[in-house]
Each structure stands twice: as C-alpha cells, then as structure tokens.
Coordinates of C-alpha atoms in Angstrom, one line a residue:
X1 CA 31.1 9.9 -51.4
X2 CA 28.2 12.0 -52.1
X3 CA 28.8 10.8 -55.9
X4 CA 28.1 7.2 -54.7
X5 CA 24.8 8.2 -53.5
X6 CA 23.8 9.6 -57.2
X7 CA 25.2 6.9 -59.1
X8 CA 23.2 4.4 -57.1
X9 CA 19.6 6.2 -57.7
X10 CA 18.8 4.6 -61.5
X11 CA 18.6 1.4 -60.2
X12 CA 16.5 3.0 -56.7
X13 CA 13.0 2.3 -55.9
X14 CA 11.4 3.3 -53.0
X15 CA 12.3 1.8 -49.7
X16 CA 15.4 0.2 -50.9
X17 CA 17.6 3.1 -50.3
X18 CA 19.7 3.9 -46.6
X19 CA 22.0 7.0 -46.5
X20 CA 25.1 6.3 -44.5
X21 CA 27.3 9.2 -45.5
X22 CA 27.8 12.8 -43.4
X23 CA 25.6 15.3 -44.2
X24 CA 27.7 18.7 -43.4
X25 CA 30.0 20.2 -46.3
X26 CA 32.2 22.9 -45.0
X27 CA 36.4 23.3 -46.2
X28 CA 35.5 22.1 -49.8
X29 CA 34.3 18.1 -48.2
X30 CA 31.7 16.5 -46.2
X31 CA 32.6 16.2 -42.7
X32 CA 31.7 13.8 -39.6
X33 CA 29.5 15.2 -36.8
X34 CA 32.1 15.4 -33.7
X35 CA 29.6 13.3 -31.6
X36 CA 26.7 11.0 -32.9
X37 CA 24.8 12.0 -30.0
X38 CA 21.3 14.0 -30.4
X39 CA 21.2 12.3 -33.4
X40 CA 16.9 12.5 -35.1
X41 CA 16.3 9.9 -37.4
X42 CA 15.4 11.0 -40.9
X43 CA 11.9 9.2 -42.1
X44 CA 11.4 7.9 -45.9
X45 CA 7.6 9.9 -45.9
X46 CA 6.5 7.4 -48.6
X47 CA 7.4 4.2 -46.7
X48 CA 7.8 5.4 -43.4
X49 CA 11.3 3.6 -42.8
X50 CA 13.9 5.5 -41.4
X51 CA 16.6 6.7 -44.3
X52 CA 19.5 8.1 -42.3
X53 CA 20.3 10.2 -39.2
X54 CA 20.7 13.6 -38.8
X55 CA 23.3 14.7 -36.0
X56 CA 23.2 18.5 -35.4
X57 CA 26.0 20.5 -35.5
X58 CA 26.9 22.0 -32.2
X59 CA 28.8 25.8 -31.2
X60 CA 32.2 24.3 -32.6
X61 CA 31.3 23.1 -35.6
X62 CA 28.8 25.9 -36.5
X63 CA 31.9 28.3 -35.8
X64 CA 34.3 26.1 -38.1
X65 CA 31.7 26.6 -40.8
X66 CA 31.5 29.9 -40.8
X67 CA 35.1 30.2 -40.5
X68 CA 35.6 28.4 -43.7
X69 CA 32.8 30.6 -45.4
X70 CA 34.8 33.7 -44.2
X71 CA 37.8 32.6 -45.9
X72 CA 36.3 31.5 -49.1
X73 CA 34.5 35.1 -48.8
X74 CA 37.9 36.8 -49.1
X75 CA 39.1 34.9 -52.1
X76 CA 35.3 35.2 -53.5
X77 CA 34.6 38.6 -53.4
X78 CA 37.5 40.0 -54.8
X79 CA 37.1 37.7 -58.2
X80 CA 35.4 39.7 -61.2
X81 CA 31.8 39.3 -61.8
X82 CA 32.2 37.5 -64.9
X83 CA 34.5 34.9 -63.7
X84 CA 31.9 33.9 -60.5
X85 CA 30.0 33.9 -63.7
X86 CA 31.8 31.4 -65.4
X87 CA 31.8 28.9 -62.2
X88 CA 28.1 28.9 -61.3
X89 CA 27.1 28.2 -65.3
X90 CA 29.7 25.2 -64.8
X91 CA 27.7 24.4 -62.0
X92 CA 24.5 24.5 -63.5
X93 CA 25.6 22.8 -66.3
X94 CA 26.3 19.5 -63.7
X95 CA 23.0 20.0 -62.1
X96 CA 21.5 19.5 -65.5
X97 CA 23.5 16.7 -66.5
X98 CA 22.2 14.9 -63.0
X99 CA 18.8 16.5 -62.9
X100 CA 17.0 12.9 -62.7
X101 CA 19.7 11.5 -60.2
X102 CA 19.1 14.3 -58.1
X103 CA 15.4 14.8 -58.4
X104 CA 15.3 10.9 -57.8
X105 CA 16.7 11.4 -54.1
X106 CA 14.4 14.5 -53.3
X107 CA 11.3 12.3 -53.7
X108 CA 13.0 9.4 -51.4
X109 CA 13.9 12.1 -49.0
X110 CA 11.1 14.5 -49.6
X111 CA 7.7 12.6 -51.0
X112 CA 6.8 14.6 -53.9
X113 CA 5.9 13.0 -57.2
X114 CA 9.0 12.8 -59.7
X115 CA 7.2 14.9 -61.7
X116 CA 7.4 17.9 -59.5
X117 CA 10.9 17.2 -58.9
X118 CA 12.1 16.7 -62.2
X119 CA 10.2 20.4 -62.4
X120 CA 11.8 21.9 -59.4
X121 CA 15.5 20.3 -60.6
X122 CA 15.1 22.2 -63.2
X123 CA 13.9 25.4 -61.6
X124 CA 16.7 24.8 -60.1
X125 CA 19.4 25.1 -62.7
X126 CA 17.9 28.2 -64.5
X127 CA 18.4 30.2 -61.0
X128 CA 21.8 29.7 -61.0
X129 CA 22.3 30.7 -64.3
X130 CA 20.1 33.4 -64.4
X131 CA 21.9 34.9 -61.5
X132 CA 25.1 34.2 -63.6
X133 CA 23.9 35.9 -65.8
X134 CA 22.9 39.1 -63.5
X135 CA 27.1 38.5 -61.7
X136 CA 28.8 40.0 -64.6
X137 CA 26.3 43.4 -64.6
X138 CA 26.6 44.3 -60.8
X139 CA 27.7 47.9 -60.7
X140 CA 27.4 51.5 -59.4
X141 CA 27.2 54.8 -60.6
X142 CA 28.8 57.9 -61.5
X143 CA 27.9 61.2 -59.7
X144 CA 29.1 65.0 -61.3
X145 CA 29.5 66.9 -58.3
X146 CA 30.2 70.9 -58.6
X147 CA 33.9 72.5 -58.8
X148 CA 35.5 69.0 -60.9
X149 CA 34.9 66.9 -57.8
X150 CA 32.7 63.8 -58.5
X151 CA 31.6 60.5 -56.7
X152 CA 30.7 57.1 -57.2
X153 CA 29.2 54.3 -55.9
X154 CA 29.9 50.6 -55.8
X155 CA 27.8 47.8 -55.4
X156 CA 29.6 45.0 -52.7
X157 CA 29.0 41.6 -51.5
X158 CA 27.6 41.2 -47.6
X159 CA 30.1 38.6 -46.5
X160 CA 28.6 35.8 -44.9
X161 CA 24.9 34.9 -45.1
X162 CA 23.1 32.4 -43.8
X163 CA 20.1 30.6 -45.7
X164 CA 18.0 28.2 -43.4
X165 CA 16.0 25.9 -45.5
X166 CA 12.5 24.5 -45.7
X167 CA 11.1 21.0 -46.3
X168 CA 8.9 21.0 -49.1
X169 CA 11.3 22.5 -51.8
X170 CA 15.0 20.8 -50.4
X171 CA 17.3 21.6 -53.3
X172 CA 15.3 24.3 -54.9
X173 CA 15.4 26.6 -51.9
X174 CA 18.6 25.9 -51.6
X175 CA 19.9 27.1 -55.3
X176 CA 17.1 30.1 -55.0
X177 CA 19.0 31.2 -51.6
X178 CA 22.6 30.3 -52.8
X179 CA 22.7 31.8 -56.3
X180 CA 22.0 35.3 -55.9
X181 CA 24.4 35.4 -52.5
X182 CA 26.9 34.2 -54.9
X183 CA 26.4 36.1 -57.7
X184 CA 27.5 39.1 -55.5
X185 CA 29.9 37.9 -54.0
X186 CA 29.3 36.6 -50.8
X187 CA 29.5 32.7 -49.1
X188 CA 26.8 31.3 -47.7
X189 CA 26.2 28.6 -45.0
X190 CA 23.3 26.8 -45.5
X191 CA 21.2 25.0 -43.0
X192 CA 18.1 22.7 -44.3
X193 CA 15.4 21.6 -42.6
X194 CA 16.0 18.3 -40.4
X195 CA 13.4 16.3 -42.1
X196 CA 14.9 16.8 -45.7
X197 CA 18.7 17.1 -45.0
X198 CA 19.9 15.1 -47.8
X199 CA 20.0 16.9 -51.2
X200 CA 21.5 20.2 -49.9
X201 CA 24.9 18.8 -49.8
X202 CA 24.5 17.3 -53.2
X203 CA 24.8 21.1 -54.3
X204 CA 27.7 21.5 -51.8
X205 CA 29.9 19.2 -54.0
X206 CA 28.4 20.7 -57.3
X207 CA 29.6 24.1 -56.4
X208 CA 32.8 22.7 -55.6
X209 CA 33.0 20.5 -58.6
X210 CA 32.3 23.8 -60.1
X211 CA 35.6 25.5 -59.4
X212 CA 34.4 27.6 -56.1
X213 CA 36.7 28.3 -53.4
X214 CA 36.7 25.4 -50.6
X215 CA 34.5 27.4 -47.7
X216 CA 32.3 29.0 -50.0
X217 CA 28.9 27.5 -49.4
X218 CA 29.0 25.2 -46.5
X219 CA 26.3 22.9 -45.3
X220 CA 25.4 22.3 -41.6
X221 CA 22.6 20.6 -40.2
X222 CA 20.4 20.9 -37.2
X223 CA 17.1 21.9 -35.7
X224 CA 16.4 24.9 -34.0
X225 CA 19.4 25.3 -31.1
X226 CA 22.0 25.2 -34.9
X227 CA 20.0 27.7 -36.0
X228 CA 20.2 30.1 -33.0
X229 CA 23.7 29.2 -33.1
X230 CA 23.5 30.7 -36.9
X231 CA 21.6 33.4 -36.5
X232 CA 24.0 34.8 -33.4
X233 CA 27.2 34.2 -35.2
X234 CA 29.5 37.6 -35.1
X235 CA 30.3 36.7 -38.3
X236 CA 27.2 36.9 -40.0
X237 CA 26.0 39.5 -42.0
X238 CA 22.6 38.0 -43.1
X239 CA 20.1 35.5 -42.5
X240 CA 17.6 34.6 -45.3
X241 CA 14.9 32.2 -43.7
X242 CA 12.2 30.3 -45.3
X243 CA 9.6 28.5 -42.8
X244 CA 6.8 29.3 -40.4
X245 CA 5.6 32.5 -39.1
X246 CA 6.4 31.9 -35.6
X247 CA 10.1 30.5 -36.3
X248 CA 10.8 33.5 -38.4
X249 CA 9.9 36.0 -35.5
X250 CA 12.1 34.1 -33.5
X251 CA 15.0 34.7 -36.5
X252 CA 14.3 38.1 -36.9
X253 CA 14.7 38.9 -32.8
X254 CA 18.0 36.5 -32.6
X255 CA 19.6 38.7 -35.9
X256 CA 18.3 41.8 -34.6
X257 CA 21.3 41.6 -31.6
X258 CA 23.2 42.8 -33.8
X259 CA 21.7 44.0 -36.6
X260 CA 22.0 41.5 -39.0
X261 CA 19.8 41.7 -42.5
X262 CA 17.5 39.1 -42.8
X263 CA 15.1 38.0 -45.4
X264 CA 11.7 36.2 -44.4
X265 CA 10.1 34.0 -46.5
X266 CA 7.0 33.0 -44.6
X267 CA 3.1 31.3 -44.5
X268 CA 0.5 32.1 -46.1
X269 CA -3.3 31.5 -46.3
X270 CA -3.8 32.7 -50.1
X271 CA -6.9 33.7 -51.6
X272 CA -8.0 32.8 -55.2
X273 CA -11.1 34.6 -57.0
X274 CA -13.3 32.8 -59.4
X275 CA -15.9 35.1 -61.1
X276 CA -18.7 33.8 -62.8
X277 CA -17.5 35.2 -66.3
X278 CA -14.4 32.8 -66.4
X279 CA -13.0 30.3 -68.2
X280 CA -14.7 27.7 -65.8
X281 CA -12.1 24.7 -67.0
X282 CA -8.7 26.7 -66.7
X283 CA -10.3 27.9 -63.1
X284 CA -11.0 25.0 -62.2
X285 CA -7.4 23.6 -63.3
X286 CA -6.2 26.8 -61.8
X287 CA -8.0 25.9 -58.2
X288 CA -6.3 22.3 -58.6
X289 CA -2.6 23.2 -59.0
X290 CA -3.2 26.4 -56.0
X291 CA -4.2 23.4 -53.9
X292 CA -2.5 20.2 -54.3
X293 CA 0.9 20.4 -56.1
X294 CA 3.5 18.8 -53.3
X295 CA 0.8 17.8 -51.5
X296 CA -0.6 21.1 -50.2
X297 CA 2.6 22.0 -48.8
X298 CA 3.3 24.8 -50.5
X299 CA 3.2 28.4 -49.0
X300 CA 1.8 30.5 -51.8
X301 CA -0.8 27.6 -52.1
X302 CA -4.7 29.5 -53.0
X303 CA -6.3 27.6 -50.1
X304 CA -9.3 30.0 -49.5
X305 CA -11.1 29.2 -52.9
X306 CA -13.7 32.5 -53.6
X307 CA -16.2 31.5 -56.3
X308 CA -19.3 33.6 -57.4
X309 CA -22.2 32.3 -56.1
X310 CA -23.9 31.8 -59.8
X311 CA -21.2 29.2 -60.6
X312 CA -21.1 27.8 -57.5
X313 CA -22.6 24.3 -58.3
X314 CA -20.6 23.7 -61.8
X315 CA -17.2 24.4 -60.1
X316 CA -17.9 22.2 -57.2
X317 CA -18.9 19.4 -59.1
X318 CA -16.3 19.2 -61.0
X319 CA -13.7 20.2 -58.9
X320 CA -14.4 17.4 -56.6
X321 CA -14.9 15.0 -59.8
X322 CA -11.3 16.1 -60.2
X323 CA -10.0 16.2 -57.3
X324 CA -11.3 12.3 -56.6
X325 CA -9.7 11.0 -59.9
X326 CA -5.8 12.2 -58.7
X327 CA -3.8 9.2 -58.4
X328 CA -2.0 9.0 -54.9
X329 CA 0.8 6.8 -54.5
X330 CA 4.5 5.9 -55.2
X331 CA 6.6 9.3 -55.5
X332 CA 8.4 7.3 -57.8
X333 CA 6.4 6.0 -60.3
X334 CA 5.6 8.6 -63.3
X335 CA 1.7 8.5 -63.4
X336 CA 1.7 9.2 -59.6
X337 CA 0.0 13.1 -59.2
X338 CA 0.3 13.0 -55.4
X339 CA 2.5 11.6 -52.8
X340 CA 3.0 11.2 -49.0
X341 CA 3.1 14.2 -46.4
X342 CA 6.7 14.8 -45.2
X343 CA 5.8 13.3 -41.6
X344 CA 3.7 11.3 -39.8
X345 CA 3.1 14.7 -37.1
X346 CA 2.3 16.6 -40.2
X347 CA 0.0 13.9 -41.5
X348 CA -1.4 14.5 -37.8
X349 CA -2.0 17.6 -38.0
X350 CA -3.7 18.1 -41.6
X351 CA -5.8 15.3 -40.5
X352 CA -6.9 17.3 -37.3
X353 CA -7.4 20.3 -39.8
X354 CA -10.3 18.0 -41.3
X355 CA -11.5 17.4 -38.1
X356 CA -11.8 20.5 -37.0
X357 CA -13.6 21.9 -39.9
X358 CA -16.2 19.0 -39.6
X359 CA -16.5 20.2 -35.9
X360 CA -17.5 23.8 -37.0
X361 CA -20.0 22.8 -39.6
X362 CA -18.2 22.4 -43.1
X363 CA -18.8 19.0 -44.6
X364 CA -15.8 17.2 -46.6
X365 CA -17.1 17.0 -50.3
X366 CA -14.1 14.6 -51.0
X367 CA -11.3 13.2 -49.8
X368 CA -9.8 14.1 -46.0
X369 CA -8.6 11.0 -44.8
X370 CA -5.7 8.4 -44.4
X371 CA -4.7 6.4 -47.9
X372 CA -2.9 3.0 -47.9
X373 CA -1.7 2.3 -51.1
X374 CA -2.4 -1.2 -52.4
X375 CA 1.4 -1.6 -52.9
X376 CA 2.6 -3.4 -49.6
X377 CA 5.9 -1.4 -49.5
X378 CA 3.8 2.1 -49.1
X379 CA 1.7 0.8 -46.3
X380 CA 3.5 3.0 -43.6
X381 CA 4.3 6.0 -45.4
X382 CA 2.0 9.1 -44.8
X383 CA -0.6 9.2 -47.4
X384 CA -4.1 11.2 -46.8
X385 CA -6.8 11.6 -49.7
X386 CA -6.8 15.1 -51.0
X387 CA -9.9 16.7 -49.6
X388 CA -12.1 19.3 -50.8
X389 CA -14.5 21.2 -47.6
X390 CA -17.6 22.9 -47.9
X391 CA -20.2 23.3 -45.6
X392 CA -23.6 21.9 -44.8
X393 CA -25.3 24.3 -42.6
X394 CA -28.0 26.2 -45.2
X395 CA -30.7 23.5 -46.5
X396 CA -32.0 23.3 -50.0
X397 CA -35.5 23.5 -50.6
X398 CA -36.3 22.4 -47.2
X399 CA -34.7 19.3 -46.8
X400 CA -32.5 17.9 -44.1
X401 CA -28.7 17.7 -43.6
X402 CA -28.8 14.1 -44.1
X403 CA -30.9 14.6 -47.6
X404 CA -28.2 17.0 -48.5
X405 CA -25.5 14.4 -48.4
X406 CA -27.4 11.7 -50.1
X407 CA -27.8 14.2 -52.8
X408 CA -24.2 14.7 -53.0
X409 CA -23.6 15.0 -57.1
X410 CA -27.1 16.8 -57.4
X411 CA -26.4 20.5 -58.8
X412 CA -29.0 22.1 -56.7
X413 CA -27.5 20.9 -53.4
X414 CA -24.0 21.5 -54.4
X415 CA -24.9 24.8 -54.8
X416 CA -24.4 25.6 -50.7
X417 CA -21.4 23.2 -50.2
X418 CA -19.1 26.0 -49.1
X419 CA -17.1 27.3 -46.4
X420 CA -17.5 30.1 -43.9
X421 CA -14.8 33.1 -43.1
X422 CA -14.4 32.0 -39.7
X423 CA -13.7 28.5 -39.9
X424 CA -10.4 27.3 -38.7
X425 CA -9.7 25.6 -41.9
X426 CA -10.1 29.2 -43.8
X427 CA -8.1 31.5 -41.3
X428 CA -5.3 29.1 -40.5
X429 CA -2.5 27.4 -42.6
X430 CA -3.1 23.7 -43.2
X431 CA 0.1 23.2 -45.3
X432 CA -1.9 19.8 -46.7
X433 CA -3.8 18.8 -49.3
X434 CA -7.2 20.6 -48.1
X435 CA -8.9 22.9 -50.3
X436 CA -11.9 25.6 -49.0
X437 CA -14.3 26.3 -51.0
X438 CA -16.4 30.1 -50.3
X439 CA -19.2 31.5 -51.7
X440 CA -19.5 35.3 -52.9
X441 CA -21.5 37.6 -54.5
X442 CA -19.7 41.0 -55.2
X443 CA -16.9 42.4 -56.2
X444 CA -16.2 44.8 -53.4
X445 CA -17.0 42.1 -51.2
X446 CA -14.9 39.4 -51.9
X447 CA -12.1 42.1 -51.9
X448 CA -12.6 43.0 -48.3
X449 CA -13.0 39.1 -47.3
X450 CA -9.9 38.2 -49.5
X451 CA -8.0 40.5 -47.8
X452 CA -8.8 40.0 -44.4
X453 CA -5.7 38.0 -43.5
X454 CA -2.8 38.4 -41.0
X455 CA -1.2 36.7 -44.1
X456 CA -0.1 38.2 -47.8
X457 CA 2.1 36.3 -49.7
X458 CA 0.1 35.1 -53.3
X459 CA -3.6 35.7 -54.7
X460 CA -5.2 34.9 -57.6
X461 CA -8.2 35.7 -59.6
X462 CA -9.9 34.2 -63.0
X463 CA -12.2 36.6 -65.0
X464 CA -12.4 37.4 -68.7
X465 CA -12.9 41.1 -68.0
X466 CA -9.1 42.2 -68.2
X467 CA -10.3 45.8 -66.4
X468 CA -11.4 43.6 -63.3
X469 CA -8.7 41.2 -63.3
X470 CA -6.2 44.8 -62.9
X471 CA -8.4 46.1 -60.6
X472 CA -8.2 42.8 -58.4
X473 CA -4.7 42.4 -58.5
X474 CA -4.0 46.6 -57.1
X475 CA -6.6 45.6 -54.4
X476 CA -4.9 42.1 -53.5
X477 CA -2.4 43.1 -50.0
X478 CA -0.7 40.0 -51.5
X479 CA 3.4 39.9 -53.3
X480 CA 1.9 38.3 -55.8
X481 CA -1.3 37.9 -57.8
X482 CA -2.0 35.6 -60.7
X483 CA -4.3 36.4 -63.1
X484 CA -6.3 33.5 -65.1
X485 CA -3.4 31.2 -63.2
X486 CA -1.7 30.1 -60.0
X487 CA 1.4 29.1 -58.9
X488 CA 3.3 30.4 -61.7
X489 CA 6.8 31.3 -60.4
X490 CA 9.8 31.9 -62.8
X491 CA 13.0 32.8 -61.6
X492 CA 12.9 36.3 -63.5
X493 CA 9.4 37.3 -61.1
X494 CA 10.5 38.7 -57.5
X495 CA 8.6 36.3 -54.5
X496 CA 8.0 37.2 -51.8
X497 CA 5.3 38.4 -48.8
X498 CA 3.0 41.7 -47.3
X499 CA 2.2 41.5 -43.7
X500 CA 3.2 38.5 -41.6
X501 CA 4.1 36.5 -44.8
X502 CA 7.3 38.0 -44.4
X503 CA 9.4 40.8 -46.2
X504 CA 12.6 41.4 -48.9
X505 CA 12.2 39.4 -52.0
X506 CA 13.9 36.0 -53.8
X507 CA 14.4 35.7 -57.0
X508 CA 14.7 38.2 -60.2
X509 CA 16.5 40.9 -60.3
X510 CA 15.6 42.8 -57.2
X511 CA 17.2 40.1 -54.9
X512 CA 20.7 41.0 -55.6
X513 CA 20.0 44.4 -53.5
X514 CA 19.0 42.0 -50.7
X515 CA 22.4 40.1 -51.3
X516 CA 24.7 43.1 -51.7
X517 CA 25.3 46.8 -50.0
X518 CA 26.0 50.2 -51.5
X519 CA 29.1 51.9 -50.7
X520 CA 29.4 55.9 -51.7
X521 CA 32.9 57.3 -52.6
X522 CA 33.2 61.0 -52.9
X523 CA 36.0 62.3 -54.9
X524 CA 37.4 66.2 -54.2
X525 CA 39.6 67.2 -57.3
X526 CA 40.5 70.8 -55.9
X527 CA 41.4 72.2 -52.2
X528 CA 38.8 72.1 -49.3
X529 CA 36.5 74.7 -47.9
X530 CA 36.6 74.5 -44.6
X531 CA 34.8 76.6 -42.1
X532 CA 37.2 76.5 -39.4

C-alpha cells in the first residue's frame, strides 16, 4: 500500500495529497490501529490542511510490536555480519532508486524545501551503507593469559532498542537510529514524532523489501503515553531519543526502572565565533546555513552569532541584505530556500520569541513576522520571515532610538545592532528561523560568554589564524566545533552533546559501542588452583 503512496508523488503538488493508509509496520506489514479513537490530525505545515490521522498505539499493540522485534532479534542476531551486510546495502540501494519519491513526501509531511530533502534522502542512504560497511568488521579480541589459559571477548547485539524520532529530520533520523542498531545485530522499534509520522514506515517496507526478517524494525506511532509505554517495556534493552531537553529527562527516568541504555540526542543553543581576521563572505555564508536551513529547526543550529566588534557593521549589513533576499515559499518548488514551520503552535511560539526579544530591548534588523505567500494554495500554511535581532539600546553619536532605525543600512549605526547575553532570545532555544547577533571584543572573553550555556551540543568559529581556530575548538564545552563552517555533519563524524544537550553519540564509528555490549570469555587450558 505504502508503494501506492510513492508512485503517486511525481504527479504531487502541494495540497493535493491525503494519506489514507495505516501508519504502524510491525510482523513484516502495516497494520490498522485496534481503535480509531484518540486519533490527532496530521497538518500539511505548508498549506495548513489536514493530511491524515495519526491514531496511537495503545499497551497491546506496543507489546505486539516488540514481540515481533524480539522474534526477528533471534533470527537477526545470529546471521553473520556480512550477510546483515548484504541486506541493508540492498536496502540502500531502494532508497536511492526512490530518493525523490521519498524526499517528495517529507516536504508534504514535513515543510522543508526539496532541496534539503533531496540532501537529507541522501544522507540517508550513505548511513546505511556506511554501517554496512562497519557490520562485517564487528569483533573482539584475543587475550594471552599465563599457564596456556587465554580469553576473549565478543562484541554482541543489545536485543531490542527503541528509537523515538523527531520532527524536523523524519526519515533521516530514522535511518541514523536504525542502521547502526542493525548493523549489530539488534531490532529496533521505532516511534516518530506525531506531527511527521508518515515517512518512517516508508523505510519499514524498504527494510523488508530488503530481505530483513518480518519483526525486525517495527513502526508504532504515538505521542507521549506510546512512548512511556516504550520506554517501560521489559523487553527493551535500549532507548535512543532525539527531542527536547525536558522530554528526554523524562526518557532517561522511565528507562532508568530498569536500567535500560539510553542515548539522548537533545537542544541546543549553539554558539558561532566570527573574528575580525576572517573570511567575512564564507562567515557570513557560514552564519546563514547555522541559522536558517529547515527553517531554524535544527538543534545544532549557531543561534548565538559572536562577531568582533571591528567587523560588526560589514557583517550585519550584509547578513541582513542576505537574509531579506531568501525566497520563502512552496516546499516544493526548486528555487524555494525556506519553507513553513512544522505547526501552527510552533509558528506561535517562534513568533512570541520575537516578541519577547523586542520586549527586552533588541530590535529586529529583518524579518520576524508572519509570511503569506502570494500563491493562494499556501495561504494557511505556517510561514514567518526569517529574522535577524540586534539590539537598539546604545545610541550613535548622540542620536535617538528612532534616528537609529531611520538610519537602518547606515554603517555607523549598524555598528551597535546587537544582542545582549541575557536576552531570552540568546539563553533559550527558539528552534525557528531567528538569528542573534552579539558583539565582542576578546578572545578570552567571548570564550567564557560562549560557553556559558546549560546547553553543548555544536560551536563554531571563523578565523584565518589556524593556532586560534584549535585553541577555540579545545575551549568550546560543545560535541562538536566547526571551524571556517557550520553544520557540516557526515555520517563518518560522531554527533552528539556535553551537558544538558544530551550524552552517547550517533553516527561514525563510535555508535556501534552504543548499539552493542562486550561479553568476556576466559578460557583455563590446565587444572584449577583453588584455595579451598
């Protein structure tokens, strides 16, 4: 059925399409909620029509799932590493062949330009193979003990793990979670986020298509009570969440009880440094794709933007040039750089960001409010101009707030459009298209403010001195810091948060020993000593 829904998106535009088929995947096929009540209506965010309904599983069906997994686990696990190999490069191999099918539905069902999607398709597709790739080399090691006697480890799959799913990235997140739990061995059951439900079972039937046993990864959807249901299942021997800060507290204390693993993947308020030696047109390129790629919904997003005070005015002025001249509108359409928010409460909120930061003295430099796109179709879907803040507290050369703004595009004056460090719009996460724009003057300064943060999960910095850029990046209590670049995330790099951003790590290498446990076997080739 699922195949219907593909072959039908050439010939989609937005607003035409209506999803009428189940969205859970569990015993190698899609399978009907038990009851259609609770059911949340799923929104197009471009058009603001509703695209289908999401029914959450309840205890039954959640069990039934995992059941399935369980068995697919037994036949799983014992296969040889090359031969899981084999099955996940055939299903990358169908992923490719449907990347624009599938990246077609994400932006109906998500709101990100095709673009990005065509991008994160193919993201996508290189994580399962490169975790193919990785299946075949799992292994242990061999240990000389004294007296002939040796040991050895091995290298075994979990079981069962759980991956619960964000919004902005629906089928990416969902390969970047699947592949490595594969890879070793395991099953996963896989819960996305209610408001973009509909690609995850897309890879449900690729894996299966694939050749994986029925079971293997399962697809069950739901809010938070399907998650609890998840995280508390006996069953389970792992839960790798994506999401908010305060939902993944709430995972860690449910698989605590009994001890699950779990994997957080979790918010961030980024920092990225601009010092007056850089390149000023890959910064400022830089500061654009930390800010606005999916429309600011992006967790490793730069959203506090440091720049030295001596390049202050050149940056802003053409930043917000920029940032004014990206086209917002149809997901669809190819020359579209930005589209909708996911929801209208997320459109909300962003919005009340702006607001806010308005209320505590910044000034909006560009941008910050509700779009309507001239194309009838798009007028309820949950656009917002991307925005740019700064602040318009300090006066230059004595004149007056108002003078200020009527000198808007004068160099002088742009010169103290910036933020403060205790704005609401610089210490919390907007997840939205809103960029903050600070001032600094020192290294050692810009250091501390950078890194005073509850959150650490990306930074960045732009310099041509390659000793300061190093000695940046050791200072950043960030996973990640990009140098002369942002947002560059290849499936080979590790991901992941310090501090409340979350801990363990997705993708490279490393992530299969967050996917698989060591077991020690020790070998005695002669008679025992005992001491009794």
């Amino acid at each position: 059925m699922a195949q219907s829904t593909l072959d039908s998106m050439p010939g989609a535009s937005t607003g035409t399409v209506v999803i009428t088929e189940p969205l859970n995947f569990w015993g190698g096929k899609r399978v009907k909620p038990r009851e259609e009540k609770n059911a949340e209506p799923v929104f197009e965010p471009a058009t603001g029509r509703v695209l289908c309904q999401m029914v959450p599983c309840g205890a039954e069906e959640v069990d039934e799932a995992i059941q399935s997994a369980y068995a697919a686990y037994q036949k799983w696990s014992k296969m040889a590493g090359m031969e899981r190999a084999r099955v996940m490069l055939e299903a990358a191999r169908i992923i490719r062949e449907r990347r624009e099918k599938i990246a077609k539905l994400e932006v109906i069902n998500n709101g990100k330009t095709i673009t990005e999607a065509l991008g994160n398709i193919d993201f996508s597709w290189k994580s399962i193979e490169y975790y193919a790739g990785l299946a075949g080399t799992l292994a242990g090691q061999h240990i000389q003990l004294p007296g002939g006697a040796f040991a050895y480890s091995r290298r075994e799959p979990l079981g069962v793990c759980v991956g619960i799913g964000a919004w902005n990235f629906p089928f990416l997140i969902t390969t970047l979670k699947s592949a490595p739990a594969l890879a070793c061995g395991n099953a996963m059951v896989y819960k996305p986020s209610p408001m973009a439900p509909v690609t995850a079972v897309i890879l449900a039937e690729i894996y299966k298509e694939a050749g994986v046993p029925d079971g293997l990864f399962c697809v069950v959807q739901g809010g938070a009570e399907t998650g609890s249901l998840l995280c508390h299942h006996p069953k389970v021997a792992k839960v790798s969440f994506t999401g908010s800060v305060p939902t993944g507290k709430k995972v860690m204390e449910m698989s605590a009880k009994s001890v699950k693993q779990v994997t957080l993947e979790l918010g961030g308020k980024s920092p990225l440094i601009i010092f007056k030696d850089c390149e000023l047109e890959n910064a400022v390129k830089g500061a654009l794709m930390a800010n606005f790629l999916t429309q600011g919904q992006v967790c490793c997003n730069g959203t506090r933007v440091f720049v030295q005070r001596e390049i202050m005015p050149q940056f802003l002025e053409e930043v917000v040039k920029r940032t004014k001249a990206i086209p917002v509108g149809d997901p669809l359409l190819g020359s579209t750089r930005m589209g909708p928010l996911i929801s209208k409460p997320q459109l909300e909120k962003v919005l009340g960001f702006v607001s806010q930061a308005k209320k505590e003295g910044a000034r909006v430099l560009c941008g910050g409010d509700p779009f309507v796109p001239s194309d009838p179709k798009l007028k309820g879907g949950y656009f917002m101009s991307p925005c740019v803040l700064g602040t318009s507290n300090t006066l230059v050369n004595g004149g007056t707030a108002h003078a200020q703004s009527a000198l808007f595009f004068n160099t002088q004056s742009l010169s103290t459009d910036n933020c403060r460090d205790d704005m609401t719009c610089v210490k919390e996460e907007i997840f939205g298209p809103v960029m903050s724009v600070l001032p600094f003057d020192t290294e050692e300064e810009v250091i501390q403010r950078a890194n005073n943060t509850t959150f650490g999960l990306a930074s960045g910095v732009f310099t041509r001195d390659i000793s300061r850029a190093h000695r940046v990046a050791a200072s950043m209590e960030a996973g990640t810091c990009f140098i002369n670049n942002y947002n560059i995330n290849p499936i080979e790099l590790p991901f992941g948060g310090y501090k409340m951003s979350g801990f363990g790590r997705e993708n490279g290498q490393v992530t299969i020993e967050y996917y698989s446990q060591l077991k020690t076997v020790v070998v005695e080739m002669g008679d025992v000593e005992s001491l009794f």
